[in-house]
Coordinates of C-alpha atoms and ligand atoms in Angstrom, one line a residue:
X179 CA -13.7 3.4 8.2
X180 CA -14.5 0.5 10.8
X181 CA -15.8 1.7 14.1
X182 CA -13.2 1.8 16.8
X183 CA -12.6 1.4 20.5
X184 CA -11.6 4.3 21.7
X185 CA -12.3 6.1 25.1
X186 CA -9.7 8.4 25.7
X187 CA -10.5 12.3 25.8
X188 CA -7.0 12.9 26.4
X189 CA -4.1 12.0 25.8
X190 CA -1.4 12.8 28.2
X191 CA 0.4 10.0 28.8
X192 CA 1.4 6.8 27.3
X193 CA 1.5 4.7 30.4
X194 CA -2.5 3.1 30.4
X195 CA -2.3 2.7 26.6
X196 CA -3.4 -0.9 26.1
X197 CA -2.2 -2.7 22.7
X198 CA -5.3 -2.1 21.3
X199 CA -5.3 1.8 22.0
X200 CA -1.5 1.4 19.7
X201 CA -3.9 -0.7 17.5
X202 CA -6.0 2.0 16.7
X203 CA -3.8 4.8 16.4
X204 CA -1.6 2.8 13.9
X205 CA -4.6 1.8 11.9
X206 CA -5.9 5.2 11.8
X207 CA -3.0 6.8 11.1
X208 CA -2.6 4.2 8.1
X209 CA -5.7 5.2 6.7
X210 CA -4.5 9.0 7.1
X211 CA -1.3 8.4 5.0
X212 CA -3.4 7.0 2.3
X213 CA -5.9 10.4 2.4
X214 CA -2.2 12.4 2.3
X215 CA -1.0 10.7 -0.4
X216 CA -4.3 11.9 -3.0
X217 CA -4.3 14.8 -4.9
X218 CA -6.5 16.3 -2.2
X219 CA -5.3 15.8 1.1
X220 CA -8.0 17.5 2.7
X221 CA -10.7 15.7 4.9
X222 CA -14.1 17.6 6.5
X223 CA -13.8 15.5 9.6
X224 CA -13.2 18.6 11.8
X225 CA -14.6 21.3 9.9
X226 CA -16.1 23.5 12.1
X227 CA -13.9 22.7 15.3
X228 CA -11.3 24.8 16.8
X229 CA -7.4 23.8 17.9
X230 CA -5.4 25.4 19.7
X231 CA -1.5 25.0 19.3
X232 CA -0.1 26.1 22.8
X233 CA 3.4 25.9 22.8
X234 CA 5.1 27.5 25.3
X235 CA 8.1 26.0 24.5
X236 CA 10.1 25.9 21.7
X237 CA 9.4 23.5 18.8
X238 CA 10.1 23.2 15.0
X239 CA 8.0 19.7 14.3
X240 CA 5.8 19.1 16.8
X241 CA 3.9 22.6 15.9
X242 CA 3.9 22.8 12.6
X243 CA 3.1 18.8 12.3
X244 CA 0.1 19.1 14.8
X245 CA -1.1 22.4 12.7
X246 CA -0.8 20.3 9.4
X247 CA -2.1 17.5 10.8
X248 CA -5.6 19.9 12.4
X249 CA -5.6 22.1 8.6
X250 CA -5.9 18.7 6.8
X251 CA -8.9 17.6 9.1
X252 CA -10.4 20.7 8.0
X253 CA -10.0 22.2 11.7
X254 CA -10.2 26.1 12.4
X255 CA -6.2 26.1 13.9
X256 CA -4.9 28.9 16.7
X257 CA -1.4 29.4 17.5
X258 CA -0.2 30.8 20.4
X259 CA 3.5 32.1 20.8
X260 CA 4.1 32.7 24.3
X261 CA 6.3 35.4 23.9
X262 CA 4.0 37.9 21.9
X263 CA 1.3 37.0 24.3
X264 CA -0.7 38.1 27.5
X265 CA 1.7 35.9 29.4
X266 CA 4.0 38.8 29.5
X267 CA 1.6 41.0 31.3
X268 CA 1.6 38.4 34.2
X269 CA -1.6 36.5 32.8
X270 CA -1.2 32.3 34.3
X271 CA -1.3 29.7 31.7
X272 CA -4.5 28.5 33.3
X273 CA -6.5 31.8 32.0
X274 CA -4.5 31.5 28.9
X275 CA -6.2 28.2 28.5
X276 CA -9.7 29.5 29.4
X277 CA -9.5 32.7 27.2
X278 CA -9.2 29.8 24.3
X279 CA -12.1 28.3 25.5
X280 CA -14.4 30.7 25.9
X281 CA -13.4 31.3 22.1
X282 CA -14.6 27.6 21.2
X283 CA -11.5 25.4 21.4
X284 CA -12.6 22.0 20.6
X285 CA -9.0 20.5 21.0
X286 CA -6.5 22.0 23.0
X287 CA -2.4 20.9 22.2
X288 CA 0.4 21.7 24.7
X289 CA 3.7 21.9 25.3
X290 CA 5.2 22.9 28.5
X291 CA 8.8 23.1 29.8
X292 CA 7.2 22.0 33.3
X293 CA 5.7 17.9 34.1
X294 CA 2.3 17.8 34.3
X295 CA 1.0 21.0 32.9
X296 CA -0.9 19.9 30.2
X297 CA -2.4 17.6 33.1
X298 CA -3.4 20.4 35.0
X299 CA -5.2 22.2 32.3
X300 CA -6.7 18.9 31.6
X301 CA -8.2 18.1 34.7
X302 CA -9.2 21.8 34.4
X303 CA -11.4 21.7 31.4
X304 CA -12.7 18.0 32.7
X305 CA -14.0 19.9 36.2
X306 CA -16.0 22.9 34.4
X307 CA -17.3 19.6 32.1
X308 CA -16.1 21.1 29.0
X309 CA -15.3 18.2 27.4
X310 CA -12.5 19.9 25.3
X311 CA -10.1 17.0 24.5
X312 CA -6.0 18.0 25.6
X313 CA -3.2 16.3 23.5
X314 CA -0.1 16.4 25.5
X315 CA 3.0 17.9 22.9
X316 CA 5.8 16.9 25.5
X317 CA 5.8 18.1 29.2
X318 CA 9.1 18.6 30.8
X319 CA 10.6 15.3 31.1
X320 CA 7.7 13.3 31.5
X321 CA 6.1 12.4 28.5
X322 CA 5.8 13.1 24.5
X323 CA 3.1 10.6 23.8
X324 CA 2.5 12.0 19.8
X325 CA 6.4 11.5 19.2
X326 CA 6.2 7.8 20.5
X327 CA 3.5 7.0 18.5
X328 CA 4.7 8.9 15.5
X329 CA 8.0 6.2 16.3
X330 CA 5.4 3.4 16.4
X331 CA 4.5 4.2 12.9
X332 CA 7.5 4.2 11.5
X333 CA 8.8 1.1 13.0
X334 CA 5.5 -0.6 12.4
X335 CA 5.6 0.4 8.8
X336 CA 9.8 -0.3 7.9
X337 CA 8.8 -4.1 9.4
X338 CA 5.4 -4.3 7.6
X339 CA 5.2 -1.9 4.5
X340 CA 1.8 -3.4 3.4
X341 CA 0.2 -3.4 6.3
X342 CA 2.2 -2.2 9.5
X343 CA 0.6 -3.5 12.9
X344 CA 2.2 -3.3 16.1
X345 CA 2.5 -7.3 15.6
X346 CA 5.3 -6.9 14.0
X347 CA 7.3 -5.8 17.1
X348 CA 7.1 -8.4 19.0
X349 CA 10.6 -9.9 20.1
X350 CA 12.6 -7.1 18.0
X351 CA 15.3 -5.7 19.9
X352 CA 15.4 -1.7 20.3
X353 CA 18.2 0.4 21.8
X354 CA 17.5 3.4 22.9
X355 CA 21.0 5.4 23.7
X356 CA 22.0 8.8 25.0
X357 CA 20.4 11.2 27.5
X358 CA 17.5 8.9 29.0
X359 CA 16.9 10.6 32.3
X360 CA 15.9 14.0 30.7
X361 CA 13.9 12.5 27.4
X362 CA 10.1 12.5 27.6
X363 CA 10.8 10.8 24.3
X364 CA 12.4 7.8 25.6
X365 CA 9.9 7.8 28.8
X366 CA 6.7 7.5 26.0
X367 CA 8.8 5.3 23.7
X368 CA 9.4 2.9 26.9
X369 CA 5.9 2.4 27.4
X370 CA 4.8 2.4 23.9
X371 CA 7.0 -0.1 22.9
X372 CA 7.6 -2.7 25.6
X373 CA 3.5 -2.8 25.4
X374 CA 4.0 -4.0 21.7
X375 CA 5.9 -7.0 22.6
X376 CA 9.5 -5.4 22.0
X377 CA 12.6 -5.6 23.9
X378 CA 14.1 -2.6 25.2
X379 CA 17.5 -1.6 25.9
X380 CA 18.5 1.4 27.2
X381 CA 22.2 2.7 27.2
X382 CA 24.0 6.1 28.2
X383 CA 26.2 7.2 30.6
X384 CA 25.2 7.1 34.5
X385 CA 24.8 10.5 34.7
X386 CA 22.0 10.3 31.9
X387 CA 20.5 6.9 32.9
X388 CA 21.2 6.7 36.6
X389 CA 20.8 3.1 38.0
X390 CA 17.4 1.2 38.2
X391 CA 16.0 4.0 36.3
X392 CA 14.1 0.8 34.7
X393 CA 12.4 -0.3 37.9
X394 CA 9.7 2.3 37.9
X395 CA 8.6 0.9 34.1
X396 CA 8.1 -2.9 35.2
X397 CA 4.9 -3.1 36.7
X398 CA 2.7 -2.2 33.7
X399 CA -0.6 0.2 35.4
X400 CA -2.7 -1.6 33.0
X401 CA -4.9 -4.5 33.6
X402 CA -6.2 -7.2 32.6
X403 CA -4.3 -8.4 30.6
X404 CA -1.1 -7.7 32.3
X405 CA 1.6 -6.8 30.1
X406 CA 5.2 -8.4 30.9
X407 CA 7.8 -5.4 29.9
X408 CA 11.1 -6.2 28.5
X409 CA 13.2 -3.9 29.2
X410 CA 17.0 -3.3 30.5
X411 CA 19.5 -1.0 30.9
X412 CA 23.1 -1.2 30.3
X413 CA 26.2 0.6 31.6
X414 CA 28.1 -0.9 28.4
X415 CA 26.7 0.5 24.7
X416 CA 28.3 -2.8 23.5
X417 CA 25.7 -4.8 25.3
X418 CA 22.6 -2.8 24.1
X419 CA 23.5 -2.7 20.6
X420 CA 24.3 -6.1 20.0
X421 CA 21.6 -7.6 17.5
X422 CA 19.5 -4.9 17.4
X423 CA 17.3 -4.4 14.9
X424 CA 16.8 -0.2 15.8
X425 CA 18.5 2.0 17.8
X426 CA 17.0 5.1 18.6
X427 CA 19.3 7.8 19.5
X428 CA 18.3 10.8 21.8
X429 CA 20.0 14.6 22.1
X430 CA 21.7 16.0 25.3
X431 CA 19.1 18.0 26.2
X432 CA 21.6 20.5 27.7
X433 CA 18.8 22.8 28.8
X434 CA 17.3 20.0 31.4
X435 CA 20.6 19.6 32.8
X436 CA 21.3 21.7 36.1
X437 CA 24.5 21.1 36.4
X438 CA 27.6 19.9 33.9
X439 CA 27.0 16.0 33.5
X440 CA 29.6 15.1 30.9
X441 CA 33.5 15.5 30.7
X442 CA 33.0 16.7 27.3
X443 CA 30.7 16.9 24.4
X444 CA 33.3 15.2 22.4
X445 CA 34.4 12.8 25.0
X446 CA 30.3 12.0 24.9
X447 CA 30.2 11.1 21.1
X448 CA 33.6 9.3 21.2
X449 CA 32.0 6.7 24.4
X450 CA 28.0 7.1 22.9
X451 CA 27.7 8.7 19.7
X452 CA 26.2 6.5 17.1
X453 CA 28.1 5.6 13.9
X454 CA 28.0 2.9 11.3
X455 CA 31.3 1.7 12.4
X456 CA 28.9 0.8 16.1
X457 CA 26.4 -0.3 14.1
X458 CA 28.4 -3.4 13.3
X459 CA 27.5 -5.4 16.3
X460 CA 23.7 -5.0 15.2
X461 CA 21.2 -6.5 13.3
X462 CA 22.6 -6.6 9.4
X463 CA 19.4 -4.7 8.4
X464 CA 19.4 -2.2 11.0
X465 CA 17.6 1.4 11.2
X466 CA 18.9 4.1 13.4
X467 CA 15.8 6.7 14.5
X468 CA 16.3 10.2 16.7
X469 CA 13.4 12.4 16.8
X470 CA 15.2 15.6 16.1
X471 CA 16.8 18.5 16.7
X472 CA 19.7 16.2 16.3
X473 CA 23.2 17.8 17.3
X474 CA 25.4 16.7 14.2
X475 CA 28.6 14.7 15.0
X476 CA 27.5 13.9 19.1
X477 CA 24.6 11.8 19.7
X478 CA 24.9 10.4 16.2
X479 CA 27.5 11.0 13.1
X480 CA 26.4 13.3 10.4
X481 CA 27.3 10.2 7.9
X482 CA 24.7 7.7 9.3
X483 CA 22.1 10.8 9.9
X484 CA 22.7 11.4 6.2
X485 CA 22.5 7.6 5.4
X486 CA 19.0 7.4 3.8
X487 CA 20.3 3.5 3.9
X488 CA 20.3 3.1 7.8
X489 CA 18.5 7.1 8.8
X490 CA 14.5 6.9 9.2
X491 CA 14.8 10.7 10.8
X492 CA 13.0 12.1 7.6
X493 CA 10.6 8.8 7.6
X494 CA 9.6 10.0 11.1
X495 CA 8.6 13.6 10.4
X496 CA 6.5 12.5 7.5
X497 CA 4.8 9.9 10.0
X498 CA 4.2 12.7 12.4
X499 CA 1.3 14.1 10.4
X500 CA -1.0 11.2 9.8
X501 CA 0.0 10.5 13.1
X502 CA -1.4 13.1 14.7
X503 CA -4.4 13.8 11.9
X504 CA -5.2 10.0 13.5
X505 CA -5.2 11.3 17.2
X506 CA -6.7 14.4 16.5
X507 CA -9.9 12.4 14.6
X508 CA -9.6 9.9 17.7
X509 CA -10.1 12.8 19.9
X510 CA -12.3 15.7 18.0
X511 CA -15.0 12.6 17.0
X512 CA -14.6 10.7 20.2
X513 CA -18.4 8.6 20.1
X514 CA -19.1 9.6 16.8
X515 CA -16.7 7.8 14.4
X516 CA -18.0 6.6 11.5
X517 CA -18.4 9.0 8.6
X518 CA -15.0 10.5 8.5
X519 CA -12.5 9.4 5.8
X520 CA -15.0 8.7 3.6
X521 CA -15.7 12.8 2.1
X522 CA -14.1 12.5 -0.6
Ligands
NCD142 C1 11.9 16.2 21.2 C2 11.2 17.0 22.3 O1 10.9 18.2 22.2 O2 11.0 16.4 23.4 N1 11.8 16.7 20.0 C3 10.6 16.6 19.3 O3 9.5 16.9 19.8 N2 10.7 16.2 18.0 C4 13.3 15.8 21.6 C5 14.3 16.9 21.8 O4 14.0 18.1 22.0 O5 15.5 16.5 21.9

């Protein structure tokens, strides 16, 4: 495997990724798929290193995908359930995180319902030098960095099957639809994606995607070469699906929301929910994505989610593991990362 430019020890964010950062991660992750397509899936890459799965939310993918993902680097995996743990006896997640490392953790994945805690334990590990490596699993509603790039992936690979590159992207018009102002989905996917050269159009009711929400995504942190980010929102779902060649949708995350923000569930799907009859007005060969859990029959009809024609929902969990075998390597082997793919 070619050396690669790579000098991230975390990854917590999306927002400083630079096209060649997407680059990598796709490539990588290509060259995963193949390993997970042999008869023996397994690589040595991490044998000998420890990850630890901290979840203190809930999570049905994300986990098991990461644990997959560490098991078929050969990794030594931990999980942690925060219910059966010391966290009940009143012990802080910061000594949770330090009783991990003192047992070894190489790698260290998290997912917390609070913004910025895998940040904190981050900048944590980075002060006692520790050089542990944090992948962020989604932190309140900031970010979900492995679930964007999991969705790079997949686009990448629908629009170039032989060899997906984030190329590809460029000028393709996405839609992203539903309950934006709560999804660290759609907050990674903004950045991810508008970096690649598509255009992105956002649509949900103003309650969901309150006005200029976009402004804070248009001046790109990243320099030189500056990136110019299309992106726009829409009050109309008319306007945002029209010729679009995906459209993402995204759940009500009904547990972020402090207060009622819809009429009715069924009032929501009837003005947002995504069906084949909407995806008229789109690109003839469009794909609809959602990263799951999906609520049947409101953010998206159980027809289309069913629709192995138009659905990439099961396309995207499969991506999720060479995915995040390709950030893990990028990570664990940071400086070091030549002799992986090639043990067997
Ligand atoms: C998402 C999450 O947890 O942010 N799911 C996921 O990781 N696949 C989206 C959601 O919960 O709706």
């Amino acid at each position: 495997m070619a050396e690669t430019a790579w000098n991230h020890r975390h990854v917590l964010s999306l927002s400083q990724f630079t096209p060649q950062d997407y680059e990598t991660v796709i490539s990588t992750a290509v060259s995963f798929r193949d390993v997970l397509s042999r008869r023996n899936k397994k690589v040595p890459t991490l044998q000998g290193k420890v990850v630890t799965n901290l979840f203190f939310e809930p999570s049905t993918r994300t986990r098991s995908s990461f644990e997959l993902a560490a098991k078929r680097l050969s990794a030594d995996v931990l999980n942690f359930a925060p219910g059966s743990s010391s966290l009940t006896k009143g012990e802080t997640i910061l000594d949770t995180a330090k009783t991990y490392l003192a047992m070894g953790a190489d790698i260290m994945i998290i997912r917390h319902a609070a913004t910025g805690v895998p940040h904190a334990i981050a900048a944590e590990l980075d002060r006692l030098k520790t050089g542990v490596g944090v992948l962020n699993a989604g932190d309140g509603q900031h970010e979900h960095p492995s679930q964007a790039l999991l969705d790079l992936l997949t686009l990448c690979t629908v629009l170039n099957p032989e060899n997906p590159n984030i190329q590809s992207l460029k000028g393709k018009k996405i839609a992203i639809v539903g309950d934006i102002v709560h999804s660290r989905v759609a907050r990674s996917n903004l950045w991810s994606l508008t970096a690649c050269g598509a255009e992105v159009h956002l649509a949900g009711p103003p309650t969901l995607l309150p006005a200029r929400f976009v402004d804070s995504f248009q001046r790109s942190p990243i320099e030189p070469p500056d990136i110019s980010r299309q992106l726009q929102q829409h009050t109309s779902l008319e306007a945002a699906l029209k010729g679009a060649d995906f459209v993402m949708t995204l759940r009500l995350q009904r547990e972020r929301m402090a207060q009622y923000l819809l009429p009715s569930v069924r009032e929501y799907h009837h003005q947002f929910g995504i069906t084949h009859e909407r995806l008229k007005s789109c690109s003839p060969a469009v794909k609809v994505l959602h990263p799951a859990p999906v609520n049947r029959g409101v953010e998206i009809s159980s027809e289309l989610m069913d629709d192995p024609e138009r659905s990439l929902i099961g396309q995207q969990v499969t991506s999720g593991v060479a995915t995040r075998m390709a950030l893990l390597y990028l990570i664990g082997t940071r400086g070091r990362n030549a002799e992986v793919l090639d043990g067997n």
